[in-house]
Coordinates of C-alpha atoms and ligand atoms in Angstrom, one line a residue:
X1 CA -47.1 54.7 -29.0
X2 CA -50.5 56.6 -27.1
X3 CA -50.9 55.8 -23.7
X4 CA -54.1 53.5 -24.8
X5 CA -51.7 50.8 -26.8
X6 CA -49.7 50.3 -24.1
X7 CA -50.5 46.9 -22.1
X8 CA -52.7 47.1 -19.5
X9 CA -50.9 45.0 -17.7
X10 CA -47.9 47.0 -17.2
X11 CA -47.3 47.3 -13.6
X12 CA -47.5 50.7 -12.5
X13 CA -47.2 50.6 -8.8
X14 CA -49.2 50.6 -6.0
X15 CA -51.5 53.1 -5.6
X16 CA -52.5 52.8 -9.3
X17 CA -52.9 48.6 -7.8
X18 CA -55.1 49.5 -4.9
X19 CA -56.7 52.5 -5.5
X20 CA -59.7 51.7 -4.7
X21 CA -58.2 50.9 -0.9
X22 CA -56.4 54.1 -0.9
X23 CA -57.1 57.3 0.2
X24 CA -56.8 59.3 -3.5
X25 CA -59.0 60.3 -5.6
X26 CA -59.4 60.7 -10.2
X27 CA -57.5 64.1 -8.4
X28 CA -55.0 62.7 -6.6
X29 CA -51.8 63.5 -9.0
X30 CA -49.5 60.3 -8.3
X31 CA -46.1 60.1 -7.8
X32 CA -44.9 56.7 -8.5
X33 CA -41.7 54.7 -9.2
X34 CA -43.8 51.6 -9.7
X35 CA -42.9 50.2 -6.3
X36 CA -44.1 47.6 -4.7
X37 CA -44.6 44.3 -6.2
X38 CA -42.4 42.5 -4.6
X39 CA -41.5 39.2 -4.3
X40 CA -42.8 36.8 -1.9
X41 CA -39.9 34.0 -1.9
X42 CA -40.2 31.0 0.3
X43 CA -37.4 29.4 2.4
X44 CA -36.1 26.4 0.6
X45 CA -32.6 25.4 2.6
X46 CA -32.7 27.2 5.7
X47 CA -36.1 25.3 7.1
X48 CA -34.6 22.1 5.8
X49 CA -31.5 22.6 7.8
X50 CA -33.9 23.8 10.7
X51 CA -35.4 19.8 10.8
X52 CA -38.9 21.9 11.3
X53 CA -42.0 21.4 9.6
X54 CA -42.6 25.3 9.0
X55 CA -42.9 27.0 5.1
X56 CA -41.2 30.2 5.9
X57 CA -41.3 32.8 3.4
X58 CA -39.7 36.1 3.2
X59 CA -41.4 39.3 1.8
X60 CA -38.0 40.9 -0.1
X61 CA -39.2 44.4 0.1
X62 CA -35.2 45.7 -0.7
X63 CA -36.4 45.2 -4.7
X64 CA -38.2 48.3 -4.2
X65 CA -37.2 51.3 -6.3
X66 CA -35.1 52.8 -3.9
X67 CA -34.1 49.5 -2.2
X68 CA -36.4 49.6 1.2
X69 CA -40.1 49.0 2.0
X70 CA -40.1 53.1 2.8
X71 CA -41.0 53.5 -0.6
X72 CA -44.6 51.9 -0.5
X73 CA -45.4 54.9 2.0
X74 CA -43.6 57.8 0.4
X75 CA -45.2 57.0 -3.0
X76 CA -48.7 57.9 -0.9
X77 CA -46.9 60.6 0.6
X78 CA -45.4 62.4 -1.5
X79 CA -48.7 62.4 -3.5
X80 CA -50.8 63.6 -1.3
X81 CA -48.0 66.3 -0.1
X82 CA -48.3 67.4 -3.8
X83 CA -52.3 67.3 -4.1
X84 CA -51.9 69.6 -1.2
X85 CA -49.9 72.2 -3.2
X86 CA -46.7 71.2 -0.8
X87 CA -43.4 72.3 -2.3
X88 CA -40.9 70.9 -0.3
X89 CA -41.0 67.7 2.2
X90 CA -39.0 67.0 5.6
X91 CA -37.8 64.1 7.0
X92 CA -35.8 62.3 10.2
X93 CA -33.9 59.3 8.6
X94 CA -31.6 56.6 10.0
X95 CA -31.1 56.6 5.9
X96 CA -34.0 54.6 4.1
X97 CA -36.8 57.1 4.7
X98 CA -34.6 60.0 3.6
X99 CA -33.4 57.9 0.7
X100 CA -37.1 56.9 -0.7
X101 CA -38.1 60.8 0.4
X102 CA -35.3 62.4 -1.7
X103 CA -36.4 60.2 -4.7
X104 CA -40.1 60.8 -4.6
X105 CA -39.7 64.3 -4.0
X106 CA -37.1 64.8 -7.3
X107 CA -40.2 63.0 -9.1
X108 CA -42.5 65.2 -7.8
X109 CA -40.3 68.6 -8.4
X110 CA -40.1 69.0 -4.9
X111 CA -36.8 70.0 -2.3
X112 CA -36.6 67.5 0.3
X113 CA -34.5 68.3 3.5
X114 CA -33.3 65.9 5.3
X115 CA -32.0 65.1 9.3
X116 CA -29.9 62.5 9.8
X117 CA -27.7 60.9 12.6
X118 CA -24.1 62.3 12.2
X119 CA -22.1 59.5 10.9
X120 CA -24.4 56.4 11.6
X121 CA -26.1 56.5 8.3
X122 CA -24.2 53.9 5.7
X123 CA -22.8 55.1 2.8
X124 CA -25.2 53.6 0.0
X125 CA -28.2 55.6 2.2
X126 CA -26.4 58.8 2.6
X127 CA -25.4 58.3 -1.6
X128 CA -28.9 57.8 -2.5
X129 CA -30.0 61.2 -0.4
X130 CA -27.0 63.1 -2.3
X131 CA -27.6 61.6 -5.6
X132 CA -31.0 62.7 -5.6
X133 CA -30.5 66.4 -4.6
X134 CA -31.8 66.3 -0.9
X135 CA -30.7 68.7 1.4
X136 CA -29.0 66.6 3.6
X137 CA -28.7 67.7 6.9
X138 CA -27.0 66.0 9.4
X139 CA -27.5 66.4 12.7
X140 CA -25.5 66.1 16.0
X141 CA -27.9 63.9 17.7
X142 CA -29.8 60.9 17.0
X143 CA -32.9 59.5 14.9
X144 CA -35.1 60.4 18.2
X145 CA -33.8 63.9 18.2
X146 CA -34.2 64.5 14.6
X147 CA -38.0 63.2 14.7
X148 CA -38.1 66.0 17.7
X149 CA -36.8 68.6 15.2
X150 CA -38.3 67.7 12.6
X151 CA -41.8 68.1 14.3
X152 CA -40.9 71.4 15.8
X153 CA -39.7 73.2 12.4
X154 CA -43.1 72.0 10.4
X155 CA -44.5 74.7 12.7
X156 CA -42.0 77.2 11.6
X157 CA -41.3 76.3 7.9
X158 CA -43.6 75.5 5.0
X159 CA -42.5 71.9 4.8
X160 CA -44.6 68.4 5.1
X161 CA -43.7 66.0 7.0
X162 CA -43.2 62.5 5.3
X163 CA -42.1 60.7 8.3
X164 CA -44.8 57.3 9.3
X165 CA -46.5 60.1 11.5
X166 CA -47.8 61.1 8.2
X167 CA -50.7 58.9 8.3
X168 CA -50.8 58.2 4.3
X169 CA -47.5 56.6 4.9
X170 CA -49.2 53.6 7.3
X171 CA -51.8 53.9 3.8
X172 CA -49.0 52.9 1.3
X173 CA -47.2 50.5 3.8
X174 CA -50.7 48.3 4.4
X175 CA -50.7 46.9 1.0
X176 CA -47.5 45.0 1.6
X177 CA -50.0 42.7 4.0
X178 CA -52.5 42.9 0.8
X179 CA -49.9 41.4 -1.7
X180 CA -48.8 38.8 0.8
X181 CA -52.2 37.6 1.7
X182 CA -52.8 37.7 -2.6
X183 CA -49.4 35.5 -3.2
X184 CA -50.4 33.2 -0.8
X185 CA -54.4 32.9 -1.1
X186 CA -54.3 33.4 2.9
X187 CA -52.9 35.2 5.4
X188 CA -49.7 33.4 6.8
X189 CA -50.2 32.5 10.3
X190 CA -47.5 34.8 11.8
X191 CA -46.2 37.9 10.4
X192 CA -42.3 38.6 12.1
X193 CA -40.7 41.9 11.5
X194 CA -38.2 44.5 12.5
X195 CA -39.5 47.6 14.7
X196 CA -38.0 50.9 14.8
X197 CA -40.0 53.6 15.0
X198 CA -43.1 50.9 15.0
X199 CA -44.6 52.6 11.9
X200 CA -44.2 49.7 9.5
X201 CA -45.8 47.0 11.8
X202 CA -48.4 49.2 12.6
X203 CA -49.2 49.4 8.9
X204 CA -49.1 46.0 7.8
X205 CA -51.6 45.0 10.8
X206 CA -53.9 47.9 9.0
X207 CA -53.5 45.9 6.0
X208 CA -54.5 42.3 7.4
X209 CA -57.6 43.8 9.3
X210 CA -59.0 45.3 6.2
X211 CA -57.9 42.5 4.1
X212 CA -60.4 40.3 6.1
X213 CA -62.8 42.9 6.3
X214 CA -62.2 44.4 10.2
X215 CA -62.7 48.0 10.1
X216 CA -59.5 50.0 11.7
X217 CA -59.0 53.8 12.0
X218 CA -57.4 53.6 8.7
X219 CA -60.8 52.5 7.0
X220 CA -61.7 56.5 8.3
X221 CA -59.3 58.2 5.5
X222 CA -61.1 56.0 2.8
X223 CA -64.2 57.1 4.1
X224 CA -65.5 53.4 4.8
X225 CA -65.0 52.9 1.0
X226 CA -62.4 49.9 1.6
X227 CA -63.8 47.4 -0.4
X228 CA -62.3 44.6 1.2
X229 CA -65.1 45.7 4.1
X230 CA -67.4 43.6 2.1
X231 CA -65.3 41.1 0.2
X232 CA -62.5 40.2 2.4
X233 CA -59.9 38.3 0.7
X234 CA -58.9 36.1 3.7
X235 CA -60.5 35.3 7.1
X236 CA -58.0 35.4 9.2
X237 CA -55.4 37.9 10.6
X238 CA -51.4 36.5 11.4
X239 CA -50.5 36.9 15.0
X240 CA -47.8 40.0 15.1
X241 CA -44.3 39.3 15.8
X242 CA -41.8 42.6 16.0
X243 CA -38.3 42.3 16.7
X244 CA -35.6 45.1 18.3
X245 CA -32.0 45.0 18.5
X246 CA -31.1 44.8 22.7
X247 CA -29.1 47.7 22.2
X248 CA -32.6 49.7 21.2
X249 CA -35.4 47.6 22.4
X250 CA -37.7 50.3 24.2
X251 CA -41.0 48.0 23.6
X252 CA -38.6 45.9 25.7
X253 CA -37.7 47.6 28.5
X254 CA -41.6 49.1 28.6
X255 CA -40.2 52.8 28.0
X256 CA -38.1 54.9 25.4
X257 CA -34.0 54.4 25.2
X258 CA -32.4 57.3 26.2
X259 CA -29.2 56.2 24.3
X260 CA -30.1 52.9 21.4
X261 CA -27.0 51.4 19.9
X262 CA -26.6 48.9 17.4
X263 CA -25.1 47.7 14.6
X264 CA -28.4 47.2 13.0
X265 CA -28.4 51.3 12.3
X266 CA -31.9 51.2 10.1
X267 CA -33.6 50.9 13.8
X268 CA -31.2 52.6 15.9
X269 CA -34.2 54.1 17.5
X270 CA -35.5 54.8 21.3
X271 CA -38.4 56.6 21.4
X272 CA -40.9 55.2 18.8
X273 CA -43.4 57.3 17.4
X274 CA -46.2 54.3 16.7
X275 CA -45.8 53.1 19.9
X276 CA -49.3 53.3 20.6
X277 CA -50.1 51.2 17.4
X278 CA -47.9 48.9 17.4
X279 CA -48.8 48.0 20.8
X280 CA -52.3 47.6 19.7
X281 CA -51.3 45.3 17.0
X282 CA -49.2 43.1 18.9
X283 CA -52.0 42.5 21.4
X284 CA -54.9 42.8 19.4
X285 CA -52.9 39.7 17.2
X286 CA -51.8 37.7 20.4
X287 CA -48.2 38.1 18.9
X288 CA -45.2 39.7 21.2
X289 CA -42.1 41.8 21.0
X290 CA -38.7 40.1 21.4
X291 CA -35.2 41.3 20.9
X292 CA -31.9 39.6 19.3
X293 CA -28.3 40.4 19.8
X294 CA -26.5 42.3 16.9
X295 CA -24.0 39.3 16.6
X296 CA -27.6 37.3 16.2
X297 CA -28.6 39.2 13.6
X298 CA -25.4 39.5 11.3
X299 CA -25.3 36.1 12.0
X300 CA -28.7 35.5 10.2
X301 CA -28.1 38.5 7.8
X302 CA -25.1 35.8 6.3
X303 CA -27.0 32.6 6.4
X304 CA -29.9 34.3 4.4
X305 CA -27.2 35.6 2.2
X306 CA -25.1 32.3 1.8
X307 CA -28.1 29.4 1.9
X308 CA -30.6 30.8 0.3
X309 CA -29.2 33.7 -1.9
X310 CA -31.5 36.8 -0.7
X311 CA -29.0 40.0 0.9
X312 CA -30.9 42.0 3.1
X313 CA -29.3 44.9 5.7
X314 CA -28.5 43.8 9.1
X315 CA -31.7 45.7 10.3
X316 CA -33.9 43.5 7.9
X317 CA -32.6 40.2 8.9
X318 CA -33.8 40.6 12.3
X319 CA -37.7 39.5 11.4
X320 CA -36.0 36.1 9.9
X321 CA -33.3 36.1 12.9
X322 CA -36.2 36.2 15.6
X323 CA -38.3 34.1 13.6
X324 CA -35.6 30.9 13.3
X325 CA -35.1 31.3 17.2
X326 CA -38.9 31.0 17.8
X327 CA -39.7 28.3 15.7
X328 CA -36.5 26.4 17.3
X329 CA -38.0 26.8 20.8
X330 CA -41.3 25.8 20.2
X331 CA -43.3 29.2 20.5
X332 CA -43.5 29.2 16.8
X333 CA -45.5 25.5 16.6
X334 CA -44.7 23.3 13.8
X335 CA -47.3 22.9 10.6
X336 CA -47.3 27.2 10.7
X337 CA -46.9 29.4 7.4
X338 CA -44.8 32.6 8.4
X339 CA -44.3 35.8 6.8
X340 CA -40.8 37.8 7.4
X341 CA -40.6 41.1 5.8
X342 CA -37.0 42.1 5.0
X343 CA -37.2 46.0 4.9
X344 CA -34.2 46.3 2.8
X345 CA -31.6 45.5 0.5
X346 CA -28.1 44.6 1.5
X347 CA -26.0 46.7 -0.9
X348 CA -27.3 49.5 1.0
X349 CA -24.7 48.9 3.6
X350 CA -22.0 46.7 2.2
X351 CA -19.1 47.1 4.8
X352 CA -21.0 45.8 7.2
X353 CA -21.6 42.6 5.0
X354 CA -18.1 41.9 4.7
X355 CA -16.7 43.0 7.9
X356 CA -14.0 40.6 9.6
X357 CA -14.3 38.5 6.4
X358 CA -11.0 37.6 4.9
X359 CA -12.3 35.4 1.5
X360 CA -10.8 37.6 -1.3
X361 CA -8.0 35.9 -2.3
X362 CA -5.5 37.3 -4.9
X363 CA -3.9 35.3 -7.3
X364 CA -1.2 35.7 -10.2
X365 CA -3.0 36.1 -13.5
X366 CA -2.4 32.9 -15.2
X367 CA -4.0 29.6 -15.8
X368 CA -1.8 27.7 -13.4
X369 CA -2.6 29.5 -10.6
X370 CA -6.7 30.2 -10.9
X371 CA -7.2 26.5 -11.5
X372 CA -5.1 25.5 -8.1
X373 CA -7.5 28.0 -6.4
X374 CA -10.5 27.0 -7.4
X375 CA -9.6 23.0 -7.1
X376 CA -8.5 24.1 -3.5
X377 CA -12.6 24.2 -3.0
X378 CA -13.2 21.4 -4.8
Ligands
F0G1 N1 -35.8 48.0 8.6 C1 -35.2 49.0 7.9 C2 -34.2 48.6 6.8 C3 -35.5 50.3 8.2 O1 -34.9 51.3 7.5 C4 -36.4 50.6 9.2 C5 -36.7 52.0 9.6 C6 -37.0 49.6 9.9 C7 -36.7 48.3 9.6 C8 -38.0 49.8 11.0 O2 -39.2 50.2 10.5 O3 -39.4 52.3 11.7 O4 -41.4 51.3 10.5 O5 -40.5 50.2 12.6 N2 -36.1 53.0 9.1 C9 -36.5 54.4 9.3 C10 -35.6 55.3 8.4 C11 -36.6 54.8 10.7 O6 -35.4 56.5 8.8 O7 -35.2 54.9 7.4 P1 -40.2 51.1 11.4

């Protein structure tokens, strides 16, 4: 079959979907696993149970290829590391961003090194890095030390850096805000999400600007090309809501964390490089920061599993977690639409899932004793 007979409408990710609102070029060799694309479910039993007139939906961005939202920036990144001639790509990872970076970069032909956390990655992460042949380096230290390390040896070593302070990573990550605003015909009217190192709320509220036609720094790298400039697809921008874990909460406490702990080990992160951003797009919105316990979020990371059949990683489920408690107290007002993005998918860290939960049950291997079981929950 020739390329030609092929259906045009096979889906062939994202920068091939918004190239025209993309920094690339006809030159531009792309380096896709057709990510993005992905789905935009709505909230069926949990907003019933809530007794509140809100449609909630969430934006499951774990079906990516590699299970996380990382990969809508490394599929930019990664190409334009390789436009650049770039044979080999670093990275500081609390797991996802050196899982998507190790994939992308075995498409690509590339080495990608890797710096993560001693022992506070989860398994299904650190697999992913290993399976894909990424130097995996792990360091001593935590995510905010390897971002420091990782910065200093791009000055020593012919490596590019695919962390979100690669600008074409924001790129990739703003078109999750342009399929959201497509699925629903609008924007919603708040946008709740997980911050970590603040790159991926920074990125969406690039995406909602141009989507309705504002111009933001990021209209710069398309060279004011952004089509949307003149045929916004929405007129109206959601207010930002990001969510920490206490334990790491530095837009919290006004300052980094010297020491972030959590559970939630996707944003086990103190010193947050889009600070600056994210700020900006919290204001600029008339949204704010909160923070939620990890017992909070676990919490929610089961009801979302159990009531409405979506498993995302504790990180993720801290967007829906702060979302339910606003809409409960009233800040949230009845009659909104919200967005949640849920980063990533919950097989990434399993344990964590099933931790202090005893519902296994062995039985004896005959009829007798599987039908008194299941009648048992009958
Ligand atoms: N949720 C998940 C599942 C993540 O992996 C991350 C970040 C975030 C939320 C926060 O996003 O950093 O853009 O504010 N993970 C990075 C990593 C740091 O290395 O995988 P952010």
């Amino acid at each position: 079959m020739t390329d030609s007979s092929r259906s045009s409408s096979h889906y062939q990710g994202l920068i091939h979907r918004y190239k025209d609102r993309l920094p690339v070029s006809e030159s531009t060799p792309v380096i896709t696993l057709n990510e993005g694309d992905t789905p935009l479910i709505k909230l069926n039993n949990i907003p019933r149970e809530l007794g509140k007139n809100v449609e909630i939906y969430v934006k499951y961005e774990g079906l990516n290829p590699t299970g996380s939202f990382k990969d809508r920036g490394m599929t930019m990144a990664v190409s334009k590391a390789a436009e650049e001639g770039a044979k080999a790509i670093v990275c500081a990872s609390t797991g996802n961003t050196s899982a998507a970076a190790a994939a992308y970069a075995a498409r690509a032909g590339m080495t990608a090194f890797v710096l993560i956390p001693e022992g506070k990655i989860p398994m299904g992460k650190l697999a992913q890095a290993i399976a894909h042949g990424a130097v995996v380096l792990q360091i001593k230290g935590n995510f905010d030390d390897g971002m420091r390390l990782v910065k200093e040896v791009a000055g020593e070593a012919p490596v590019a850096i695919v962390n979100s302070i690669n600008p074409y990573r924001l790129q990739g990550q703003k078109t999750g805000a342009f399929e959201i605003v497509e699925a629903l015909g609008r924007a919603p009217d708040y946008h709740c999400i997980p911050v970590g190192n603040a790159g991926n709320i920074s990125g969406y509220w690039i995406g909602y600007s141009e989507a309705c036609g504002h111009n933001t720094a990021s209209c710069t790298l398309c060279n004011g090309q952004c089509p949307y400039l003149d045929n916004p697809i929405t007129s109206t921008r959601p207010v930002m809501v990001g969510y920490q874990a206490d334990g790491a909460a530095p837009f919290l406490r006004g300052e980094p964390v010297i020491e972030p702990e959590t559970l939630a080990t996707a944003i086990r992160i103190g010193n947050p490089q889009s600070w600056d951003l994210a700020k900006a797009a919290v204001e600029e919105s008339g949204g704010w920061f909160d923070e939620v316990s990890d017992e909070e979020l676990l919490a929610t990371q089961a009801l979302l599993a159990r009531k409405e059949g979506v498993f995302c990683e504790p990180a993720s489920a801290v967007s829906l977690c702060g979302a339910l408690r606003d809409i409960k107290s009233g800040l949230i007002p009845e009659g909104s639409l919200i967005a949640c993005t849920l980063t990533g998918h919950g097989l990434k860290d399993p344990d964590i899932a099933i931790r202090g939960q005893e519902d296994v049950r062995t039985v004896k291997a005959d009829l007798e004793s599987v039908k008194a079981a299941i009648l048992e929950h009958i």
